[in-house]
Amino acid sequence: MKTVLLKKPGEILISDIEATKRLDGQVLIKVRSAGICGSDIGAYKGVNPLVSYPRVIGHEIAGEVVEVGADEAEFKVGDRVILEPYVYCGKCYPCSIGHTNCCENLTVRGVHIEGGMAEYVSHPRHLLHKVPAGIPWHLVPMAEPLVISMHAVKQAEVKAGQHVVITGAGQIGLLAAQYALVVGAIPIVVDPVDERLALARSLGVTHTINPVSSDAVAEILSITQGRMAEAVIECSGAAPAIRGAVDYVSYAGHIALVGWPKGDIPMPTALFTKKELTIRGSRNSVGQFPESLRLIAEGKVNVEALLTRTVSMEETPAIVADIAEHPDKYLKVTCVL
């Protein structure tokens, strides 16, 4: 079968390997679509420290069931499914308290283990979710970045009526802003790229701020009538945005850090105490795929607006290289097999 193989940083190609067979406790899936994620681009550039090489990329994977076990009761041949790509051990402390998203032994497809950008993939049955018929294949993989954003909103304990600053208007930030609207909150999107802010406004976000051309703290103070934001979700991984989160958040506020920084960032820890902040990491997601798929199917979150382009498997190596070289040209690309 054909796969998209990252042999080493800077070298990606279509590779033929032996066809995948269904493993015990798993379901064999004919892959129909896959998303290209920022982590794939980081792996291609050699700056993703979690990736080992060579590696079949892809963790945003959707497809059709082609083979199940003899005792399978939930899934049948022909079912449309999306893969939950976070394979956890079920034995460590985080797993024991339901935090399987940050399992100590976590293996993520396309990162630690072979990804799903291939013609077929065998995946644990308990990590599959049925996809509503109304979602076209090229949009199904978007459910995965949406759950990342939903989990971040949950980690920040965002409530209806609250102001939530979202730093970074990439796909995760824009999805988080849309989910904040779903839960009844008031998103404030902060990003230095005016085109991304315009897209946020087209998706229903009333308040957008360019921190380069305006005073973000002053604007947030005005929007919130002096309180500052009850929650901040940091989606960029950029040092100024991470540092700014502490200034943007209210006293007794919540910060969720979902963006991956490139290095250690000095922080004013005295302000953590003075404001009595709750600061949480946000990694992957837990139990949110069904809601994510429902929101997409019902049109409550517009994922298609974030899609820059859809490509074939054969085009994927070239498009990965182009995204790495020209990231500003792309917001999201999916591959349809």
CSV table of C-alpha atoms in Angstrom, one decimal:
chain,number,residue,atom,x,y,z
A,1,MET,CA,0.0,0.0,0.0
A,2,LYS,CA,1.0,3.6,-0.5
A,3,THR,CA,2.0,5.8,2.4
A,4,VAL,CA,3.4,9.3,3.0
A,5,LEU,CA,6.7,8.7,4.5
A,6,LEU,CA,9.0,11.1,6.3
A,7,LYS,CA,12.4,9.4,5.9
A,8,LYS,CA,14.2,12.2,7.8
A,9,PRO,CA,13.9,15.9,8.2
A,10,GLY,CA,13.5,17.5,4.8
A,11,GLU,CA,12.9,14.3,3.0
A,12,ILE,CA,9.3,13.2,2.4
A,13,LEU,CA,7.9,10.9,-0.3
A,14,ILE,CA,5.3,8.4,-1.4
A,15,SER,CA,6.5,5.0,-0.3
A,16,ASP,CA,5.1,1.5,-1.0
A,17,ILE,CA,5.1,-0.8,1.9
A,18,GLU,CA,3.4,-4.1,2.8
A,19,ALA,CA,-0.3,-3.7,3.3
A,20,THR,CA,-1.5,-3.3,6.9
A,21,LYS,CA,-3.4,-6.2,8.4
A,22,ARG,CA,-6.0,-6.0,11.2
A,23,LEU,CA,-4.5,-6.6,14.6
A,24,ASP,CA,-6.4,-8.2,17.6
A,25,GLY,CA,-8.7,-5.8,19.3
A,26,GLN,CA,-8.5,-3.5,16.4
A,27,VAL,CA,-10.5,-2.5,13.3
A,28,LEU,CA,-9.0,-2.2,9.8
A,29,ILE,CA,-9.8,1.0,8.1
A,30,LYS,CA,-9.6,2.2,4.5
A,31,VAL,CA,-8.3,5.7,4.9
A,32,ARG,CA,-10.4,8.3,3.0
A,33,SER,CA,-9.0,11.6,4.3
A,34,ALA,CA,-6.3,13.0,6.5
A,35,GLY,CA,-5.3,16.4,7.8
A,36,ILE,CA,-1.8,17.9,7.6
A,37,CYS,CA,-1.0,19.4,11.0
A,38,GLY,CA,1.5,21.8,12.3
A,39,SER,CA,3.2,18.9,14.1
A,40,ASP,CA,3.7,17.2,10.7
A,41,ILE,CA,5.4,20.4,9.4
A,42,GLY,CA,7.6,20.5,12.6
A,43,ALA,CA,8.6,16.9,11.9
A,44,TYR,CA,9.5,17.7,8.3
A,45,LYS,CA,11.6,20.7,9.5
A,46,GLY,CA,13.3,18.6,12.2
A,47,VAL,CA,12.1,20.8,15.1
A,48,ASN,CA,9.5,18.5,16.6
A,49,PRO,CA,11.4,16.8,19.4
A,50,LEU,CA,8.8,14.1,19.9
A,51,VAL,CA,9.1,12.6,16.4
A,52,SER,CA,11.3,9.6,15.5
A,53,TYR,CA,12.4,8.8,11.9
A,54,PRO,CA,11.5,7.3,9.5
A,55,ARG,CA,7.9,7.9,10.2
A,56,VAL,CA,4.6,7.6,8.3
A,57,ILE,CA,2.9,10.9,9.1
A,58,GLY,CA,-0.6,11.8,9.9
A,59,HIS,CA,-2.8,11.8,13.1
A,60,GLU,CA,-5.9,13.5,11.8
A,61,ILE,CA,-7.4,10.4,10.1
A,62,ALA,CA,-10.8,9.4,8.8
A,63,GLY,CA,-11.9,6.4,6.8
A,64,GLU,CA,-14.3,3.5,6.2
A,65,VAL,CA,-14.3,0.2,8.1
A,66,VAL,CA,-13.3,-2.7,5.9
A,67,GLU,CA,-12.6,-5.5,8.5
A,68,VAL,CA,-13.7,-6.2,12.1
A,69,GLY,CA,-13.1,-9.0,14.6
A,70,ALA,CA,-15.6,-11.9,14.8
A,71,ASP,CA,-16.9,-10.6,18.1
A,72,GLU,CA,-17.2,-7.0,17.1
A,73,ALA,CA,-20.6,-5.5,18.2
A,74,GLU,CA,-20.3,-1.8,17.7
A,75,PHE,CA,-18.6,-1.3,14.3
A,76,LYS,CA,-19.4,-3.0,11.0
A,77,VAL,CA,-18.0,-3.0,7.5
A,78,GLY,CA,-18.9,0.3,5.7
A,79,ASP,CA,-19.1,2.5,8.9
A,80,ARG,CA,-17.5,5.9,8.5
A,81,VAL,CA,-15.1,6.6,11.4
A,82,ILE,CA,-12.5,9.0,12.7
A,83,LEU,CA,-9.5,7.8,14.6
A,84,GLU,CA,-8.7,9.1,18.1
A,85,PRO,CA,-4.9,9.1,17.6
A,86,TYR,CA,-3.8,9.3,21.2
A,87,VAL,CA,-2.9,5.7,22.1
A,88,TYR,CA,-2.6,5.5,25.9
A,89,CYS,CA,-1.4,2.7,28.2
A,90,GLY,CA,-4.3,2.6,30.7
A,91,LYS,CA,-1.9,1.8,33.6
A,92,CYS,CA,-0.1,5.0,34.6
A,93,TYR,CA,-1.3,7.5,37.2
A,94,PRO,CA,-2.8,10.0,34.6
A,95,CYS,CA,-4.7,7.2,33.0
A,96,SER,CA,-5.9,6.0,36.4
A,97,ILE,CA,-7.7,9.3,37.0
A,98,GLY,CA,-9.1,9.7,33.4
A,99,HIS,CA,-6.4,11.9,32.0
A,100,THR,CA,-5.5,9.6,29.2
A,101,ASN,CA,-4.6,12.6,27.0
A,102,CYS,CA,-1.4,13.0,29.0
A,103,CYS,CA,-0.6,9.4,29.6
A,104,GLU,CA,3.0,9.0,30.7
A,105,ASN,CA,3.5,6.4,28.0
A,106,LEU,CA,1.4,8.1,25.3
A,107,THR,CA,2.1,7.2,21.7
A,108,VAL,CA,0.5,9.4,19.1
A,109,ARG,CA,0.1,8.3,15.5
A,110,GLY,CA,2.4,10.0,13.1
A,111,VAL,CA,4.7,11.1,16.0
A,112,HIS,CA,5.7,8.1,18.1
A,113,ILE,CA,4.1,5.4,16.0
A,114,GLU,CA,3.2,5.1,12.4
A,115,GLY,CA,0.6,7.6,11.3
A,116,GLY,CA,-2.5,7.1,9.2
A,117,MET,CA,-1.5,8.9,6.0
A,118,ALA,CA,-1.7,5.5,4.2
A,119,GLU,CA,-4.2,3.6,2.2
A,120,TYR,CA,-5.1,1.4,5.2
A,121,VAL,CA,-4.6,1.5,9.0
A,122,SER,CA,-5.4,-0.8,11.9
A,123,HIS,CA,-6.5,1.0,15.0
A,124,PRO,CA,-7.8,0.1,18.5
A,125,ARG,CA,-11.6,-0.2,18.4
A,126,HIS,CA,-12.0,1.8,21.6
A,127,LEU,CA,-10.3,4.8,19.9
A,128,LEU,CA,-12.7,5.0,17.0
A,129,HIS,CA,-15.8,7.2,16.6
A,130,LYS,CA,-18.6,7.0,14.1
A,131,VAL,CA,-18.9,9.9,11.7
A,132,PRO,CA,-22.3,11.4,10.8
A,133,ALA,CA,-23.2,10.8,7.1
A,134,GLY,CA,-23.6,14.5,6.4
A,135,ILE,CA,-19.9,15.5,6.9
A,136,PRO,CA,-17.9,15.3,3.7
A,137,TRP,CA,-14.7,13.3,3.8
A,138,HIS,CA,-12.4,16.4,3.3
A,139,LEU,CA,-13.8,18.0,6.5
A,140,VAL,CA,-13.9,14.9,8.8
A,141,PRO,CA,-10.3,15.2,9.9
A,142,MET,CA,-11.0,18.7,11.2
A,143,ALA,CA,-12.8,17.1,14.1
A,144,GLU,CA,-9.3,16.4,15.6
A,145,PRO,CA,-8.0,19.9,15.8
A,146,LEU,CA,-11.5,21.0,17.0
A,147,VAL,CA,-11.2,18.6,20.0
A,148,ILE,CA,-7.8,20.1,20.8
A,149,SER,CA,-9.5,23.6,21.0
A,150,MET,CA,-12.5,22.3,22.9
A,151,HIS,CA,-10.2,20.7,25.5
A,152,ALA,CA,-8.3,24.0,25.9
A,153,VAL,CA,-11.6,25.9,26.5
A,154,LYS,CA,-12.5,23.2,29.1
A,155,GLN,CA,-9.1,23.6,30.8
A,156,ALA,CA,-9.6,27.3,31.1
A,157,GLU,CA,-13.0,26.7,32.7
A,158,VAL,CA,-14.7,29.1,30.3
A,159,LYS,CA,-18.3,29.9,31.2
A,160,ALA,CA,-21.2,31.6,29.4
A,161,GLY,CA,-21.0,35.4,29.6
A,162,GLN,CA,-17.2,35.4,30.4
A,163,HIS,CA,-14.6,37.2,28.2
A,164,VAL,CA,-11.9,34.8,26.9
A,165,VAL,CA,-8.8,36.1,25.2
A,166,ILE,CA,-7.5,33.7,22.6
A,167,THR,CA,-3.9,34.4,21.5
A,168,GLY,CA,-3.0,33.1,18.1
A,169,ALA,CA,-5.5,33.0,15.2
A,170,GLY,CA,-4.3,29.8,13.5
A,171,GLN,CA,-6.6,26.9,13.2
A,172,ILE,CA,-6.6,26.0,16.9
A,173,GLY,CA,-7.2,29.6,18.0
A,174,LEU,CA,-10.0,30.1,15.5
A,175,LEU,CA,-11.7,26.8,16.5
A,176,ALA,CA,-11.3,27.7,20.1
A,177,ALA,CA,-13.0,31.1,19.4
A,178,GLN,CA,-15.9,29.4,17.7
A,179,TYR,CA,-16.3,26.9,20.5
A,180,ALA,CA,-16.2,29.8,23.0
A,181,LEU,CA,-19.2,31.2,21.1
A,182,VAL,CA,-20.9,27.8,21.3
A,183,VAL,CA,-20.7,27.8,25.1
A,184,GLY,CA,-21.9,31.4,25.3
A,185,ALA,CA,-18.6,33.2,26.1
A,186,ILE,CA,-17.3,36.3,24.5
A,187,PRO,CA,-14.0,35.6,22.6
A,188,ILE,CA,-11.3,38.3,22.1
A,189,VAL,CA,-8.9,37.1,19.4
A,190,VAL,CA,-5.3,38.6,19.6
A,191,ASP,CA,-3.0,38.0,16.6
A,192,PRO,CA,-0.4,40.2,14.7
A,193,VAL,CA,-1.8,39.2,11.3
A,194,ASP,CA,-4.7,41.4,10.1
A,195,GLU,CA,-6.0,38.8,7.6
A,196,ARG,CA,-6.4,36.2,10.3
A,197,LEU,CA,-8.3,38.7,12.5
A,198,ALA,CA,-10.6,39.4,9.5
A,199,LEU,CA,-11.3,35.7,9.3
A,200,ALA,CA,-12.1,35.6,13.0
A,201,ARG,CA,-14.6,38.4,12.5
A,202,SER,CA,-16.2,36.5,9.6
A,203,LEU,CA,-16.7,33.6,12.0
A,204,GLY,CA,-18.7,35.7,14.4
A,205,VAL,CA,-15.9,37.0,16.7
A,206,THR,CA,-16.8,40.6,17.6
A,207,HIS,CA,-13.5,41.6,19.3
A,208,THR,CA,-10.1,41.3,17.6
A,209,ILE,CA,-6.8,42.9,18.5
A,210,ASN,CA,-3.5,43.3,16.6
A,211,PRO,CA,-1.0,43.6,19.5
A,212,VAL,CA,1.6,45.1,17.1
A,213,SER,CA,-0.5,48.1,16.0
A,214,SER,CA,-2.5,48.6,19.2
A,215,ASP,CA,-2.2,48.4,23.0
A,216,ALA,CA,-3.7,44.9,23.7
A,217,VAL,CA,-3.9,45.4,27.5
A,218,ALA,CA,-5.7,48.8,27.1
A,219,GLU,CA,-8.2,47.3,24.5
A,220,ILE,CA,-9.0,44.3,26.7
A,221,LEU,CA,-9.4,46.6,29.7
A,222,SER,CA,-12.0,48.6,27.7
A,223,ILE,CA,-13.8,45.6,26.2
A,224,THR,CA,-14.2,44.0,29.7
A,225,GLN,CA,-15.0,47.3,31.4
A,226,GLY,CA,-12.0,47.1,33.6
A,227,ARG,CA,-12.1,43.5,34.7
A,228,MET,CA,-9.8,42.0,32.1
A,229,ALA,CA,-10.6,38.5,30.7
A,230,GLU,CA,-11.7,35.8,33.0
A,231,ALA,CA,-9.9,33.3,30.8
A,232,VAL,CA,-7.0,33.3,28.4
A,233,ILE,CA,-6.3,30.5,26.0
A,234,GLU,CA,-2.8,30.7,24.5
A,235,CYS,CA,-2.7,28.9,21.1
A,236,SER,CA,0.4,30.3,19.4
A,237,GLY,CA,3.4,29.1,21.4
A,238,ALA,CA,5.0,32.5,20.8
A,239,ALA,CA,6.9,33.9,23.7
A,240,PRO,CA,5.2,37.4,23.7
A,241,ALA,CA,1.8,35.8,23.6
A,242,ILE,CA,2.6,33.5,26.5
A,243,ARG,CA,4.0,36.4,28.6
A,244,GLY,CA,1.0,38.6,27.6
A,245,ALA,CA,-1.5,36.0,28.9
A,246,VAL,CA,-0.6,37.0,32.4
A,247,ASP,CA,-1.4,40.7,31.7
A,248,TYR,CA,-4.6,39.9,29.7
A,249,VAL,CA,-6.2,37.7,32.4
A,250,SER,CA,-8.3,39.0,35.3
A,251,TYR,CA,-7.5,38.5,39.0
A,252,ALA,CA,-8.7,35.0,39.9
A,253,GLY,CA,-8.6,34.2,36.2
A,254,HIS,CA,-7.7,31.0,34.3
A,255,ILE,CA,-5.1,30.5,31.7
A,256,ALA,CA,-4.8,27.4,29.4
A,257,LEU,CA,-1.6,26.9,27.5
A,258,VAL,CA,-2.1,24.8,24.4
A,259,GLY,CA,0.5,26.3,22.0
A,260,TRP,CA,3.9,24.6,22.1
A,261,PRO,CA,6.8,27.1,22.8
A,262,LYS,CA,10.2,26.7,21.1
A,263,GLY,CA,12.0,27.0,24.4
A,264,ASP,CA,11.8,28.1,28.1
A,265,ILE,CA,10.1,31.4,28.7
A,266,PRO,CA,10.7,33.7,31.7
A,267,MET,CA,7.5,34.5,33.5
A,268,PRO,CA,6.5,36.9,36.3
A,269,THR,CA,5.6,34.3,38.9
A,270,ALA,CA,4.9,37.0,41.5
A,271,LEU,CA,1.9,38.0,39.4
A,272,PHE,CA,0.6,34.4,39.5
A,273,THR,CA,0.4,34.8,43.3
A,274,LYS,CA,-0.8,38.4,43.3
A,275,LYS,CA,-3.7,37.6,40.9
A,276,GLU,CA,-4.2,34.1,42.3
A,277,LEU,CA,-4.2,32.6,38.8
A,278,THR,CA,-5.1,29.1,37.7
A,279,ILE,CA,-2.7,28.1,35.0
A,280,ARG,CA,-3.0,24.8,33.2
A,281,GLY,CA,-1.4,23.0,30.4
A,282,SER,CA,-3.8,21.6,27.7
A,283,ARG,CA,-2.7,18.6,25.7
A,284,ASN,CA,-4.7,16.6,23.2
A,285,SER,CA,-8.3,15.9,24.5
A,286,VAL,CA,-10.4,13.5,26.5
A,287,GLY,CA,-13.9,12.2,25.4
A,288,GLN,CA,-14.7,15.1,23.1
A,289,PHE,CA,-14.8,13.6,19.6
A,290,PRO,CA,-18.6,12.9,19.7
A,291,GLU,CA,-19.4,16.5,20.5
A,292,SER,CA,-16.9,17.7,18.0
A,293,LEU,CA,-18.5,15.7,15.2
A,294,ARG,CA,-21.9,16.8,16.2
A,295,LEU,CA,-20.9,20.5,16.2
A,296,ILE,CA,-19.5,20.1,12.7
A,297,ALA,CA,-22.5,18.1,11.4
A,298,GLU,CA,-24.9,20.7,12.8
A,299,GLY,CA,-22.9,23.6,11.4
A,300,LYS,CA,-22.3,25.2,14.8
A,301,VAL,CA,-18.6,25.3,14.1
A,302,ASN,CA,-17.5,26.3,10.6
A,303,VAL,CA,-14.4,24.2,9.9
A,304,GLU,CA,-14.6,24.6,6.1
A,305,ALA,CA,-13.8,28.3,6.4
A,306,LEU,CA,-10.4,27.3,7.8
A,307,LEU,CA,-9.5,25.0,4.9
A,308,THR,CA,-7.0,26.5,2.5
A,309,ARG,CA,-6.8,23.6,0.1
A,310,THR,CA,-7.6,19.9,-0.4
A,311,VAL,CA,-5.0,17.7,-2.1
A,312,SER,CA,-4.4,14.1,-3.2
A,313,MET,CA,-2.0,11.7,-1.5
A,314,GLU,CA,0.4,12.1,-4.4
A,315,GLU,CA,0.4,15.8,-3.9
A,316,THR,CA,1.0,15.6,-0.2
A,317,PRO,CA,4.8,15.5,0.0
A,318,ALA,CA,5.1,18.6,-2.2
A,319,ILE,CA,2.5,20.5,-0.2
A,320,VAL,CA,4.2,19.6,3.1
A,321,ALA,CA,7.4,21.1,1.8
A,322,ASP,CA,5.6,24.2,0.6
A,323,ILE,CA,3.8,24.7,3.9
A,324,ALA,CA,7.2,24.5,5.7
A,325,GLU,CA,8.7,27.1,3.4
A,326,HIS,CA,5.7,29.4,3.1
A,327,PRO,CA,3.5,28.9,6.3
A,328,ASP,CA,1.7,32.2,5.8
A,329,LYS,CA,0.1,30.9,2.6
A,330,TYR,CA,-1.8,28.1,4.5
A,331,LEU,CA,-4.2,27.8,7.4
A,332,LYS,CA,-5.3,24.1,6.9
A,333,VAL,CA,-4.8,21.5,4.2
A,334,THR,CA,-6.5,18.1,4.1
A,335,CYS,CA,-5.6,15.1,1.9
A,336,VAL,CA,-8.3,13.0,0.3
A,337,LEU,CA,-7.4,9.5,-0.7
